[in-house]
Coordinates of C-alpha atoms and ligand atoms in Angstrom, one line a residue:
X1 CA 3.9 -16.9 20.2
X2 CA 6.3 -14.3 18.3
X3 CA 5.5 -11.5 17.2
X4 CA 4.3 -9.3 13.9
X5 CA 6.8 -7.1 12.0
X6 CA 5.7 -4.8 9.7
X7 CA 8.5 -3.8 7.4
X8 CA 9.5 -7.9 6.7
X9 CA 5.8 -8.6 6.8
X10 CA 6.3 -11.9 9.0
X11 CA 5.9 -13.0 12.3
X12 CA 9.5 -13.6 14.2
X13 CA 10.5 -14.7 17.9
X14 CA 10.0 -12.2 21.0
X15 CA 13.6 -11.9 21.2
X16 CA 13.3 -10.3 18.1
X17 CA 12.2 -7.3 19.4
X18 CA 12.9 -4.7 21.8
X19 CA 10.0 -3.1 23.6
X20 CA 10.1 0.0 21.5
X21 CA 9.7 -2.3 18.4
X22 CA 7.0 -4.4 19.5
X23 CA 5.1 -1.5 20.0
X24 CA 6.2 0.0 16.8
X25 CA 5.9 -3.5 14.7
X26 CA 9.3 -3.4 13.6
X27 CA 11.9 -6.2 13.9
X28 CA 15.7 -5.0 15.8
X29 CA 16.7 -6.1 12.3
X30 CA 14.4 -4.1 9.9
X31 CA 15.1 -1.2 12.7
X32 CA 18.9 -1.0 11.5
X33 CA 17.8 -0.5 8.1
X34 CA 17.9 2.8 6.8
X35 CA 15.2 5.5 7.7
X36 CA 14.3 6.1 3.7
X37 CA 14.1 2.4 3.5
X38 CA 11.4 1.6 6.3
X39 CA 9.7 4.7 5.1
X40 CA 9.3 3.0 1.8
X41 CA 8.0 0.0 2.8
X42 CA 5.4 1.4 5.3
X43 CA 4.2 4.2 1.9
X44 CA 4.0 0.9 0.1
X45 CA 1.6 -0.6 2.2
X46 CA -0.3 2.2 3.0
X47 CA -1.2 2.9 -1.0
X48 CA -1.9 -1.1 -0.8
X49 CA -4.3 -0.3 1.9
X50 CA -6.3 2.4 -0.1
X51 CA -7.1 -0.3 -2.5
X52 CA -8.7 -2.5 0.4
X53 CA -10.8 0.2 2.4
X54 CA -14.0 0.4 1.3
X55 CA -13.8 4.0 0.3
X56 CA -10.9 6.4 -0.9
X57 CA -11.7 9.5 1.3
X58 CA -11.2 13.0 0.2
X59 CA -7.9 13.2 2.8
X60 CA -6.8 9.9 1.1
X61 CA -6.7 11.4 -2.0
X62 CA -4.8 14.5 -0.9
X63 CA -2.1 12.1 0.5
X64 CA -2.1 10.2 -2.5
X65 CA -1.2 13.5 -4.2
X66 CA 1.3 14.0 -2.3
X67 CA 3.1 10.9 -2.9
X68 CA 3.2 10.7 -6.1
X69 CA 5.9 13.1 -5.5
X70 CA 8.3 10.6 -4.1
X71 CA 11.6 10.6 -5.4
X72 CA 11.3 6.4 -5.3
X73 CA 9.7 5.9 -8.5
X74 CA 8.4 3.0 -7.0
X75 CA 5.8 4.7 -4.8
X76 CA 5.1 7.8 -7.0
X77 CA 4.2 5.1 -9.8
X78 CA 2.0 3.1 -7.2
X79 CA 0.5 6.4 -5.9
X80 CA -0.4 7.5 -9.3
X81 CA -2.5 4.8 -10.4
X82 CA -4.2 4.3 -6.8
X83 CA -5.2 8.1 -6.9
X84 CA -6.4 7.5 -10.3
X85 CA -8.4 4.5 -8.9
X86 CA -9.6 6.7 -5.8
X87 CA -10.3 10.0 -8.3
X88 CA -12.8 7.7 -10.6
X89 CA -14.1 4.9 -8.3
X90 CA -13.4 5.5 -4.6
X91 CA -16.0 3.2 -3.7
X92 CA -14.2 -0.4 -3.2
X93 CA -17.6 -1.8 -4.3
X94 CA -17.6 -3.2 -8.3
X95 CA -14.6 -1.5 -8.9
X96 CA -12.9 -4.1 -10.6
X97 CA -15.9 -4.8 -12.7
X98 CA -16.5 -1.1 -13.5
X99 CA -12.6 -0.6 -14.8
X100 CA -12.4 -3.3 -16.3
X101 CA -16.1 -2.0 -18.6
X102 CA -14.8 1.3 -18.7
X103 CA -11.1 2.3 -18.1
X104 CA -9.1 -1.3 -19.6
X105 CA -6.2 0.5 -19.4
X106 CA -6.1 1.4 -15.5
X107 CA -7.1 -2.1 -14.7
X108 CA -4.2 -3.1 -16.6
X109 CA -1.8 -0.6 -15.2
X110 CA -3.0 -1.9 -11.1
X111 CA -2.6 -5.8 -12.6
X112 CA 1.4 -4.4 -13.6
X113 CA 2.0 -2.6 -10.7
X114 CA 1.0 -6.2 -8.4
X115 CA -2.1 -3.8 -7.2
X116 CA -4.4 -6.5 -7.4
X117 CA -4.6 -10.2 -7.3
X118 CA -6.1 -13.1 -9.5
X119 CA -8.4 -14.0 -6.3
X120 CA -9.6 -9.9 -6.0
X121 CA -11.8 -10.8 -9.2
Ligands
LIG201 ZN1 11.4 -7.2 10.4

């Protein structure tokens, strides 16, 4: 049946995977990338994952503040926008509709950044 890796985002053959890495979803490939590089991908998806929950807590707000920090641009521009997001609308429910009534511009910046999807309308 394979299994899920996390960092390449796919499913991929048992072999694939030492015992370590199947508990840890990570391929033996993605393991020999660099440490800064898995640690990357796994910030990515966890500001991706603030978007989803329902609610941006109080805690995930203070992480989001932390990473904007980052010294990948990448994640301190993604962590910027989604603590924006969290600091005017942490409730998932009507967001969309609400930024896009009253703050164009954010909406605009999470479209840029891939944030959200055609289909999240
Ligand atoms: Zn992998």
């Amino acid at each position: 049946m394979g299994h899920w890796c996390r960092i390449c985002d796919r499913n991929r053959a048992n072999e694939k995977f030492s015992a370590k890495g199947r508990k840890n979803h990570i391929c033996k490939d993605c393991a020999k990338k660099p440490k800064e590089e898995i640690e990357i991908i796994d910030q990515e998806q966890e500001i991706f994952r603030y978007l989803q929950q329902s609610n941006i807590s109080a805690k995930n707000l203070s992480r989001l503040e932390r990473l904007t920090k980052s010294q990948n641009q990448r994640i301190a521009e993604l962590a910027t926008i989604v603590l924006e997001v969290g600091r005017i609308k942490p409730n998932k429910r009507q967001r969309l509709k609400f930024l896009a009534k009253e703050h164009r511009e954010l909406l605009q910046e999470l479209d840029d950044a891939g944030l959200i999807m055609a289909h999240d309308w």
